[in-house]
């Protein structure tokens, strides 16, 4: 099934207790597109970069089968830039810089060939732009999944609430769920957020796994305990890419299949954190993925 991915394609500078990078390629949609490409060969990207963005990475996306016809390159402008520093627990971070640059006035043009997509993944991006993408699709996709972050809650809450009301699945982290709902209990937060529109909510808890809420149903997927977590940047996006990629591959949006999709998303995210940036998820083999999935199975399997 075809998947449309929208989100930031960017430069990041990351500092973790294990090291520091200069500007490297990042952005929500970069991670989502790469991760989902392991499941479906019909990934279409809508994003914007400046003329400072490396062609090599765009070619890399193409090698993964990602269609970049909808990736706008703005001459004389700079790509979105984000920098962050992780605390020693690697589960929390401070944003040091957010330079919107080309994202500041991004007009998401949807190529005709992208219309009629079955699945839409709205990666982290200006909520108004996410909304415009939904409005510009001539046919509503079978499933719309949206990711966002606290940054947008602070500067664009009204737009964000409007966009959230239009989607089927929202993915956010635990702190963001609390901020959005005003509730400390994640169960209460999930109930309030579902009232805002999305019938499914995924709350990401970093190394503590992820929760899927749907009405009164709750499913929990752990994160794989890893010997080394090098850089968590993009883990949430890689998770989302694996999640929607698996749904697009299986074309089954039942709650039960979403449980499977969460395990695939978690497996993809577990690779992402093993190296800086997108380094680890650009060249995964099918065998590596299979082994990781079976590690997940063994992690949570028990007979009572
Ligand atoms: P994650 O670690 O999954 O939360 O995602 C990190 C990625 O999100 C980085 O590669 C950043 O470039 C991107 N990012 C950070 N802040 C924003 C923002 N305000 N809008 C869009 N993308 C962002």
JSON list of C-alpha atoms in Angstrom, two decimals, residues 21-218:
[
{"chain": "A", "resi": 21, "resn": "UNK", "atom": "CA", "xyz": [28.40, 15.64, 16.35]},
{"chain": "A", "resi": 22, "resn": "UNK", "atom": "CA", "xyz": [28.74, 18.61, 14.05]},
{"chain": "A", "resi": 23, "resn": "UNK", "atom": "CA", "xyz": [25.81, 19.12, 11.70]},
{"chain": "A", "resi": 24, "resn": "UNK", "atom": "CA", "xyz": [24.56, 15.72, 10.54]},
{"chain": "A", "resi": 25, "resn": "UNK", "atom": "CA", "xyz": [21.47, 14.79, 8.57]},
{"chain": "A", "resi": 26, "resn": "UNK", "atom": "CA", "xyz": [18.36, 14.29, 10.66]},
{"chain": "A", "resi": 27, "resn": "UNK", "atom": "CA", "xyz": [14.77, 15.41, 10.67]},
{"chain": "A", "resi": 28, "resn": "UNK", "atom": "CA", "xyz": [11.63, 13.49, 11.53]},
{"chain": "A", "resi": 29, "resn": "UNK", "atom": "CA", "xyz": [10.78, 12.56, 7.94]},
{"chain": "A", "resi": 30, "resn": "UNK", "atom": "CA", "xyz": [14.31, 11.29, 7.21]},
{"chain": "A", "resi": 31, "resn": "UNK", "atom": "CA", "xyz": [13.98, 8.73, 9.98]},
{"chain": "A", "resi": 32, "resn": "UNK", "atom": "CA", "xyz": [10.37, 7.86, 9.15]},
{"chain": "A", "resi": 33, "resn": "UNK", "atom": "CA", "xyz": [11.04, 7.39, 5.43]},
{"chain": "A", "resi": 34, "resn": "UNK", "atom": "CA", "xyz": [14.09, 5.20, 6.03]},
{"chain": "A", "resi": 35, "resn": "UNK", "atom": "CA", "xyz": [12.39, 3.07, 8.68]},
{"chain": "A", "resi": 36, "resn": "UNK", "atom": "CA", "xyz": [9.18, 2.56, 6.70]},
{"chain": "A", "resi": 37, "resn": "UNK", "atom": "CA", "xyz": [11.15, 1.65, 3.56]},
{"chain": "A", "resi": 38, "resn": "UNK", "atom": "CA", "xyz": [12.06, -1.68, 5.20]},
{"chain": "A", "resi": 39, "resn": "UNK", "atom": "CA", "xyz": [8.39, -2.65, 5.02]},
{"chain": "A", "resi": 40, "resn": "UNK", "atom": "CA", "xyz": [6.92, -1.05, 1.92]},
{"chain": "A", "resi": 41, "resn": "UNK", "atom": "CA", "xyz": [8.47, 0.01, -1.35]},
{"chain": "A", "resi": 42, "resn": "UNK", "atom": "CA", "xyz": [5.82, 2.67, -1.95]},
{"chain": "A", "resi": 43, "resn": "UNK", "atom": "CA", "xyz": [7.03, 5.56, 0.25]},
{"chain": "A", "resi": 44, "resn": "UNK", "atom": "CA", "xyz": [6.43, 9.10, -1.01]},
{"chain": "A", "resi": 45, "resn": "UNK", "atom": "CA", "xyz": [8.08, 12.03, 0.73]},
{"chain": "A", "resi": 46, "resn": "UNK", "atom": "CA", "xyz": [6.87, 15.63, 1.02]},
{"chain": "A", "resi": 47, "resn": "UNK", "atom": "CA", "xyz": [9.38, 17.93, 2.73]},
{"chain": "A", "resi": 48, "resn": "UNK", "atom": "CA", "xyz": [11.55, 20.99, 2.18]},
{"chain": "A", "resi": 49, "resn": "UNK", "atom": "CA", "xyz": [15.30, 21.62, 2.47]},
{"chain": "A", "resi": 50, "resn": "UNK", "atom": "CA", "xyz": [17.65, 24.46, 1.58]},
{"chain": "A", "resi": 51, "resn": "UNK", "atom": "CA", "xyz": [20.39, 24.31, -1.04]},
{"chain": "A", "resi": 52, "resn": "UNK", "atom": "CA", "xyz": [22.85, 23.46, 1.77]},
{"chain": "A", "resi": 53, "resn": "UNK", "atom": "CA", "xyz": [21.35, 19.94, 2.05]},
{"chain": "A", "resi": 54, "resn": "UNK", "atom": "CA", "xyz": [23.55, 17.07, 0.77]},
{"chain": "A", "resi": 55, "resn": "UNK", "atom": "CA", "xyz": [22.41, 15.42, -2.48]},
{"chain": "A", "resi": 56, "resn": "UNK", "atom": "CA", "xyz": [24.03, 12.23, -1.23]},
{"chain": "A", "resi": 57, "resn": "UNK", "atom": "CA", "xyz": [21.36, 11.78, 1.40]},
{"chain": "A", "resi": 58, "resn": "UNK", "atom": "CA", "xyz": [18.58, 12.34, -1.12]},
{"chain": "A", "resi": 59, "resn": "UNK", "atom": "CA", "xyz": [20.17, 9.67, -3.33]},
{"chain": "A", "resi": 60, "resn": "UNK", "atom": "CA", "xyz": [20.33, 7.44, -0.31]},
{"chain": "A", "resi": 61, "resn": "UNK", "atom": "CA", "xyz": [16.60, 7.82, 0.23]},
{"chain": "A", "resi": 62, "resn": "UNK", "atom": "CA", "xyz": [16.06, 6.97, -3.44]},
{"chain": "A", "resi": 63, "resn": "UNK", "atom": "CA", "xyz": [18.19, 3.85, -3.05]},
{"chain": "A", "resi": 64, "resn": "UNK", "atom": "CA", "xyz": [15.78, 2.85, -0.30]},
{"chain": "A", "resi": 65, "resn": "UNK", "atom": "CA", "xyz": [12.93, 3.23, -2.79]},
{"chain": "A", "resi": 66, "resn": "UNK", "atom": "CA", "xyz": [11.73, 6.52, -1.29]},
{"chain": "A", "resi": 67, "resn": "UNK", "atom": "CA", "xyz": [10.15, 8.78, -3.92]},
{"chain": "A", "resi": 68, "resn": "UNK", "atom": "CA", "xyz": [11.51, 12.33, -3.42]},
{"chain": "A", "resi": 69, "resn": "UNK", "atom": "CA", "xyz": [9.50, 14.07, -6.14]},
{"chain": "A", "resi": 70, "resn": "UNK", "atom": "CA", "xyz": [7.75, 16.02, -3.35]},
{"chain": "A", "resi": 71, "resn": "UNK", "atom": "CA", "xyz": [11.00, 17.13, -1.68]},
{"chain": "A", "resi": 72, "resn": "UNK", "atom": "CA", "xyz": [11.40, 20.84, -2.41]},
{"chain": "A", "resi": 73, "resn": "UNK", "atom": "CA", "xyz": [14.93, 22.28, -2.54]},
{"chain": "A", "resi": 74, "resn": "UNK", "atom": "CA", "xyz": [14.91, 26.04, -1.89]},
{"chain": "A", "resi": 75, "resn": "UNK", "atom": "CA", "xyz": [17.75, 27.89, -3.64]},
{"chain": "A", "resi": 76, "resn": "UNK", "atom": "CA", "xyz": [19.58, 30.39, -1.44]},
{"chain": "A", "resi": 77, "resn": "UNK", "atom": "CA", "xyz": [17.85, 29.18, 1.74]},
{"chain": "A", "resi": 78, "resn": "UNK", "atom": "CA", "xyz": [18.99, 27.12, 4.70]},
{"chain": "A", "resi": 79, "resn": "UNK", "atom": "CA", "xyz": [17.63, 23.78, 5.88]},
{"chain": "A", "resi": 80, "resn": "UNK", "atom": "CA", "xyz": [15.86, 23.38, 9.23]},
{"chain": "A", "resi": 81, "resn": "UNK", "atom": "CA", "xyz": [18.41, 23.04, 12.04]},
{"chain": "A", "resi": 82, "resn": "UNK", "atom": "CA", "xyz": [17.89, 21.51, 15.46]},
{"chain": "A", "resi": 83, "resn": "UNK", "atom": "CA", "xyz": [20.40, 20.84, 18.20]},
{"chain": "A", "resi": 84, "resn": "UNK", "atom": "CA", "xyz": [19.94, 19.00, 21.45]},
{"chain": "A", "resi": 85, "resn": "UNK", "atom": "CA", "xyz": [21.86, 17.73, 24.45]},
{"chain": "A", "resi": 86, "resn": "UNK", "atom": "CA", "xyz": [21.00, 14.52, 26.30]},
{"chain": "A", "resi": 87, "resn": "UNK", "atom": "CA", "xyz": [21.16, 14.15, 30.05]},
{"chain": "A", "resi": 88, "resn": "UNK", "atom": "CA", "xyz": [23.13, 11.24, 31.53]},
{"chain": "A", "resi": 89, "resn": "UNK", "atom": "CA", "xyz": [20.02, 9.02, 31.70]},
{"chain": "A", "resi": 90, "resn": "UNK", "atom": "CA", "xyz": [19.76, 9.39, 27.85]},
{"chain": "A", "resi": 91, "resn": "UNK", "atom": "CA", "xyz": [15.98, 9.46, 28.28]},
{"chain": "A", "resi": 92, "resn": "UNK", "atom": "CA", "xyz": [15.65, 13.21, 28.62]},
{"chain": "A", "resi": 93, "resn": "UNK", "atom": "CA", "xyz": [17.17, 16.00, 26.57]},
{"chain": "A", "resi": 94, "resn": "UNK", "atom": "CA", "xyz": [17.24, 19.75, 26.24]},
{"chain": "A", "resi": 95, "resn": "UNK", "atom": "CA", "xyz": [16.64, 21.42, 22.92]},
{"chain": "A", "resi": 96, "resn": "UNK", "atom": "CA", "xyz": [19.46, 23.93, 22.48]},
{"chain": "A", "resi": 97, "resn": "UNK", "atom": "CA", "xyz": [18.52, 25.41, 19.08]},
{"chain": "A", "resi": 98, "resn": "UNK", "atom": "CA", "xyz": [15.56, 25.28, 16.73]},
{"chain": "A", "resi": 99, "resn": "UNK", "atom": "CA", "xyz": [16.15, 27.27, 13.53]},
{"chain": "A", "resi": 100, "resn": "UNK", "atom": "CA", "xyz": [13.10, 26.85, 11.33]},
{"chain": "A", "resi": 101, "resn": "UNK", "atom": "CA", "xyz": [14.73, 28.37, 8.20]},
{"chain": "A", "resi": 102, "resn": "UNK", "atom": "CA", "xyz": [12.95, 26.80, 5.17]},
{"chain": "A", "resi": 103, "resn": "UNK", "atom": "CA", "xyz": [10.29, 25.32, 7.47]},
{"chain": "A", "resi": 104, "resn": "UNK", "atom": "CA", "xyz": [9.20, 28.84, 8.43]},
{"chain": "A", "resi": 105, "resn": "UNK", "atom": "CA", "xyz": [7.18, 29.30, 5.23]},
{"chain": "A", "resi": 106, "resn": "UNK", "atom": "CA", "xyz": [6.86, 25.76, 3.94]},
{"chain": "A", "resi": 107, "resn": "UNK", "atom": "CA", "xyz": [4.04, 25.26, 1.44]},
{"chain": "A", "resi": 108, "resn": "UNK", "atom": "CA", "xyz": [3.60, 21.48, 1.19]},
{"chain": "A", "resi": 109, "resn": "UNK", "atom": "CA", "xyz": [2.90, 20.78, -2.47]},
{"chain": "A", "resi": 110, "resn": "UNK", "atom": "CA", "xyz": [1.55, 17.28, -3.07]},
{"chain": "A", "resi": 111, "resn": "UNK", "atom": "CA", "xyz": [2.59, 15.89, -6.47]},
{"chain": "A", "resi": 112, "resn": "UNK", "atom": "CA", "xyz": [-0.32, 14.38, -8.43]},
{"chain": "A", "resi": 113, "resn": "UNK", "atom": "CA", "xyz": [1.40, 11.00, -8.34]},
{"chain": "A", "resi": 114, "resn": "UNK", "atom": "CA", "xyz": [1.12, 11.02, -4.52]},
{"chain": "A", "resi": 115, "resn": "UNK", "atom": "CA", "xyz": [-2.67, 11.45, -4.50]},
{"chain": "A", "resi": 116, "resn": "UNK", "atom": "CA", "xyz": [-4.82, 8.50, -3.42]},
{"chain": "A", "resi": 117, "resn": "UNK", "atom": "CA", "xyz": [-2.23, 7.38, -0.88]},
{"chain": "A", "resi": 118, "resn": "UNK", "atom": "CA", "xyz": [-3.53, 4.72, 1.50]},
{"chain": "A", "resi": 119, "resn": "UNK", "atom": "CA", "xyz": [-1.56, 5.74, 4.56]},
{"chain": "A", "resi": 120, "resn": "UNK", "atom": "CA", "xyz": [-0.41, 9.17, 5.74]},
{"chain": "A", "resi": 121, "resn": "UNK", "atom": "CA", "xyz": [2.33, 9.73, 8.30]},
{"chain": "A", "resi": 122, "resn": "UNK", "atom": "CA", "xyz": [2.48, 13.32, 9.50]},
{"chain": "A", "resi": 123, "resn": "UNK", "atom": "CA", "xyz": [5.93, 13.55, 11.08]},
{"chain": "A", "resi": 124, "resn": "UNK", "atom": "CA", "xyz": [6.92, 16.35, 13.42]},
{"chain": "A", "resi": 125, "resn": "UNK", "atom": "CA", "xyz": [6.30, 19.64, 11.63]},
{"chain": "A", "resi": 126, "resn": "UNK", "atom": "CA", "xyz": [4.39, 22.91, 11.94]},
{"chain": "A", "resi": 127, "resn": "UNK", "atom": "CA", "xyz": [0.82, 21.77, 12.83]},
{"chain": "A", "resi": 128, "resn": "UNK", "atom": "CA", "xyz": [-0.69, 24.12, 10.25]},
{"chain": "A", "resi": 129, "resn": "UNK", "atom": "CA", "xyz": [1.41, 22.50, 7.51]},
{"chain": "A", "resi": 130, "resn": "UNK", "atom": "CA", "xyz": [0.36, 19.03, 8.70]},
{"chain": "A", "resi": 131, "resn": "UNK", "atom": "CA", "xyz": [-3.25, 20.19, 8.45]},
{"chain": "A", "resi": 132, "resn": "UNK", "atom": "CA", "xyz": [-2.73, 21.63, 4.95]},
{"chain": "A", "resi": 133, "resn": "UNK", "atom": "CA", "xyz": [-1.43, 18.27, 3.79]},
{"chain": "A", "resi": 134, "resn": "UNK", "atom": "CA", "xyz": [-4.62, 16.52, 4.96]},
{"chain": "A", "resi": 135, "resn": "UNK", "atom": "CA", "xyz": [-6.75, 19.18, 3.26]},
{"chain": "A", "resi": 136, "resn": "UNK", "atom": "CA", "xyz": [-4.84, 18.88, -0.03]},
{"chain": "A", "resi": 137, "resn": "UNK", "atom": "CA", "xyz": [-5.41, 15.17, -0.37]},
{"chain": "A", "resi": 138, "resn": "UNK", "atom": "CA", "xyz": [-8.32, 14.54, -2.72]},
{"chain": "A", "resi": 139, "resn": "UNK", "atom": "CA", "xyz": [-9.21, 11.30, -0.93]},
{"chain": "A", "resi": 140, "resn": "UNK", "atom": "CA", "xyz": [-8.86, 10.75, 2.82]},
{"chain": "A", "resi": 141, "resn": "UNK", "atom": "CA", "xyz": [-6.24, 8.04, 3.46]},
{"chain": "A", "resi": 142, "resn": "UNK", "atom": "CA", "xyz": [-7.29, 4.85, 5.21]},
{"chain": "A", "resi": 143, "resn": "UNK", "atom": "CA", "xyz": [-5.22, 5.84, 8.24]},
{"chain": "A", "resi": 144, "resn": "UNK", "atom": "CA", "xyz": [-3.63, 9.13, 9.32]},
{"chain": "A", "resi": 145, "resn": "UNK", "atom": "CA", "xyz": [-0.92, 8.95, 11.97]},
{"chain": "A", "resi": 146, "resn": "UNK", "atom": "CA", "xyz": [0.52, 12.13, 13.45]},
{"chain": "A", "resi": 147, "resn": "UNK", "atom": "CA", "xyz": [3.56, 12.86, 15.56]},
{"chain": "A", "resi": 148, "resn": "UNK", "atom": "CA", "xyz": [4.28, 16.17, 17.28]},
{"chain": "A", "resi": 149, "resn": "UNK", "atom": "CA", "xyz": [6.29, 17.61, 20.15]},
{"chain": "A", "resi": 150, "resn": "UNK", "atom": "CA", "xyz": [6.23, 20.08, 23.05]},
{"chain": "A", "resi": 151, "resn": "UNK", "atom": "CA", "xyz": [7.77, 22.83, 20.88]},
{"chain": "A", "resi": 152, "resn": "UNK", "atom": "CA", "xyz": [4.48, 23.13, 18.95]},
{"chain": "A", "resi": 153, "resn": "UNK", "atom": "CA", "xyz": [2.40, 22.93, 22.14]},
{"chain": "A", "resi": 154, "resn": "UNK", "atom": "CA", "xyz": [4.25, 26.00, 23.35]},
{"chain": "A", "resi": 155, "resn": "UNK", "atom": "CA", "xyz": [3.94, 28.17, 20.23]},
{"chain": "A", "resi": 156, "resn": "UNK", "atom": "CA", "xyz": [0.96, 26.85, 18.23]},
{"chain": "A", "resi": 157, "resn": "UNK", "atom": "CA", "xyz": [-1.48, 25.07, 20.58]},
{"chain": "A", "resi": 158, "resn": "UNK", "atom": "CA", "xyz": [-4.65, 26.14, 18.72]},
{"chain": "A", "resi": 159, "resn": "UNK", "atom": "CA", "xyz": [-3.38, 24.92, 15.34]},
{"chain": "A", "resi": 160, "resn": "UNK", "atom": "CA", "xyz": [-2.11, 21.78, 17.00]},
{"chain": "A", "resi": 161, "resn": "UNK", "atom": "CA", "xyz": [-5.49, 20.98, 18.59]},
{"chain": "A", "resi": 162, "resn": "UNK", "atom": "CA", "xyz": [-7.18, 21.47, 15.22]},
{"chain": "A", "resi": 163, "resn": "UNK", "atom": "CA", "xyz": [-4.75, 19.11, 13.46]},
{"chain": "A", "resi": 164, "resn": "UNK", "atom": "CA", "xyz": [-5.00, 16.52, 16.23]},
{"chain": "A", "resi": 165, "resn": "UNK", "atom": "CA", "xyz": [-8.80, 16.52, 15.78]},
{"chain": "A", "resi": 166, "resn": "UNK", "atom": "CA", "xyz": [-8.31, 15.39, 12.15]},
{"chain": "A", "resi": 167, "resn": "UNK", "atom": "CA", "xyz": [-6.12, 12.30, 12.67]},
{"chain": "A", "resi": 168, "resn": "UNK", "atom": "CA", "xyz": [-6.67, 8.65, 13.62]},
{"chain": "A", "resi": 169, "resn": "UNK", "atom": "CA", "xyz": [-3.50, 7.93, 15.61]},
{"chain": "A", "resi": 170, "resn": "UNK", "atom": "CA", "xyz": [-1.40, 10.38, 17.64]},
{"chain": "A", "resi": 171, "resn": "UNK", "atom": "CA", "xyz": [2.09, 9.49, 18.83]},
{"chain": "A", "resi": 172, "resn": "UNK", "atom": "CA", "xyz": [3.69, 11.60, 21.56]},
{"chain": "A", "resi": 173, "resn": "UNK", "atom": "CA", "xyz": [5.97, 11.02, 24.52]},
{"chain": "A", "resi": 174, "resn": "UNK", "atom": "CA", "xyz": [4.82, 10.80, 28.13]},
{"chain": "A", "resi": 175, "resn": "UNK", "atom": "CA", "xyz": [5.73, 14.37, 29.09]},
{"chain": "A", "resi": 176, "resn": "UNK", "atom": "CA", "xyz": [4.00, 15.71, 26.00]},
{"chain": "A", "resi": 177, "resn": "UNK", "atom": "CA", "xyz": [0.87, 13.66, 26.77]},
{"chain": "A", "resi": 178, "resn": "UNK", "atom": "CA", "xyz": [0.81, 15.26, 30.23]},
{"chain": "A", "resi": 179, "resn": "UNK", "atom": "CA", "xyz": [1.35, 18.73, 28.78]},
{"chain": "A", "resi": 180, "resn": "UNK", "atom": "CA", "xyz": [-1.35, 18.30, 26.14]},
{"chain": "A", "resi": 181, "resn": "UNK", "atom": "CA", "xyz": [-3.98, 16.89, 28.51]},
{"chain": "A", "resi": 182, "resn": "UNK", "atom": "CA", "xyz": [-3.11, 18.61, 31.78]},
{"chain": "A", "resi": 183, "resn": "UNK", "atom": "CA", "xyz": [-3.31, 15.18, 33.45]},
{"chain": "A", "resi": 184, "resn": "UNK", "atom": "CA", "xyz": [-0.42, 13.49, 35.26]},
{"chain": "A", "resi": 185, "resn": "UNK", "atom": "CA", "xyz": [-1.84, 9.96, 35.05]},
{"chain": "A", "resi": 186, "resn": "UNK", "atom": "CA", "xyz": [-1.15, 8.62, 31.57]},
{"chain": "A", "resi": 187, "resn": "UNK", "atom": "CA", "xyz": [-4.41, 6.66, 31.63]},
{"chain": "A", "resi": 188, "resn": "UNK", "atom": "CA", "xyz": [-6.38, 9.86, 32.30]},
{"chain": "A", "resi": 189, "resn": "UNK", "atom": "CA", "xyz": [-4.24, 11.74, 29.78]},
{"chain": "A", "resi": 190, "resn": "UNK", "atom": "CA", "xyz": [-4.96, 9.10, 27.14]},
{"chain": "A", "resi": 191, "resn": "UNK", "atom": "CA", "xyz": [-8.72, 9.33, 27.74]},
{"chain": "A", "resi": 192, "resn": "UNK", "atom": "CA", "xyz": [-8.65, 13.13, 27.40]},
{"chain": "A", "resi": 193, "resn": "UNK", "atom": "CA", "xyz": [-6.51, 13.05, 24.26]},
{"chain": "A", "resi": 194, "resn": "UNK", "atom": "CA", "xyz": [-8.81, 10.51, 22.61]},
{"chain": "A", "resi": 195, "resn": "UNK", "atom": "CA", "xyz": [-11.66, 12.92, 23.25]},
{"chain": "A", "resi": 196, "resn": "UNK", "atom": "CA", "xyz": [-9.73, 15.47, 21.17]},
{"chain": "A", "resi": 197, "resn": "UNK", "atom": "CA", "xyz": [-10.17, 13.27, 18.08]},
{"chain": "A", "resi": 198, "resn": "UNK", "atom": "CA", "xyz": [-7.65, 10.42, 17.61]},
{"chain": "A", "resi": 199, "resn": "UNK", "atom": "CA", "xyz": [-9.19, 7.05, 18.31]},
{"chain": "A", "resi": 200, "resn": "UNK", "atom": "CA", "xyz": [-5.74, 5.60, 18.96]},
{"chain": "A", "resi": 201, "resn": "UNK", "atom": "CA", "xyz": [-2.96, 7.10, 21.04]},
{"chain": "A", "resi": 202, "resn": "UNK", "atom": "CA", "xyz": [0.62, 5.91, 21.34]},
{"chain": "A", "resi": 203, "resn": "UNK", "atom": "CA", "xyz": [2.57, 7.23, 24.31]},
{"chain": "A", "resi": 204, "resn": "UNK", "atom": "CA", "xyz": [6.31, 6.73, 23.90]},
{"chain": "A", "resi": 205, "resn": "UNK", "atom": "CA", "xyz": [8.31, 6.31, 27.07]},
{"chain": "A", "resi": 206, "resn": "UNK", "atom": "CA", "xyz": [11.84, 6.08, 25.67]},
{"chain": "A", "resi": 207, "resn": "UNK", "atom": "CA", "xyz": [13.78, 3.21, 27.22]},
{"chain": "A", "resi": 208, "resn": "UNK", "atom": "CA", "xyz": [10.59, 2.28, 29.11]},
{"chain": "A", "resi": 209, "resn": "UNK", "atom": "CA", "xyz": [8.74, 1.25, 25.97]},
{"chain": "A", "resi": 210, "resn": "UNK", "atom": "CA", "xyz": [5.47, 2.45, 24.49]},
{"chain": "A", "resi": 211, "resn": "UNK", "atom": "CA", "xyz": [1.77, 2.25, 25.33]},
{"chain": "A", "resi": 212, "resn": "UNK", "atom": "CA", "xyz": [-1.04, 1.95, 22.80]},
{"chain": "A", "resi": 213, "resn": "UNK", "atom": "CA", "xyz": [-4.45, 3.20, 23.93]},
{"chain": "A", "resi": 214, "resn": "UNK", "atom": "CA", "xyz": [-7.76, 2.62, 22.16]},
{"chain": "A", "resi": 215, "resn": "UNK", "atom": "CA", "xyz": [-10.91, 3.22, 24.20]},
{"chain": "A", "resi": 216, "resn": "UNK", "atom": "CA", "xyz": [-10.56, 1.01, 27.27]},
{"chain": "A", "resi": 217, "resn": "UNK", "atom": "CA", "xyz": [-7.90, -1.19, 25.63]},
{"chain": "A", "resi": 218, "resn": "UNK", "atom": "CA", "xyz": [-4.25, -0.74, 26.51]}
]
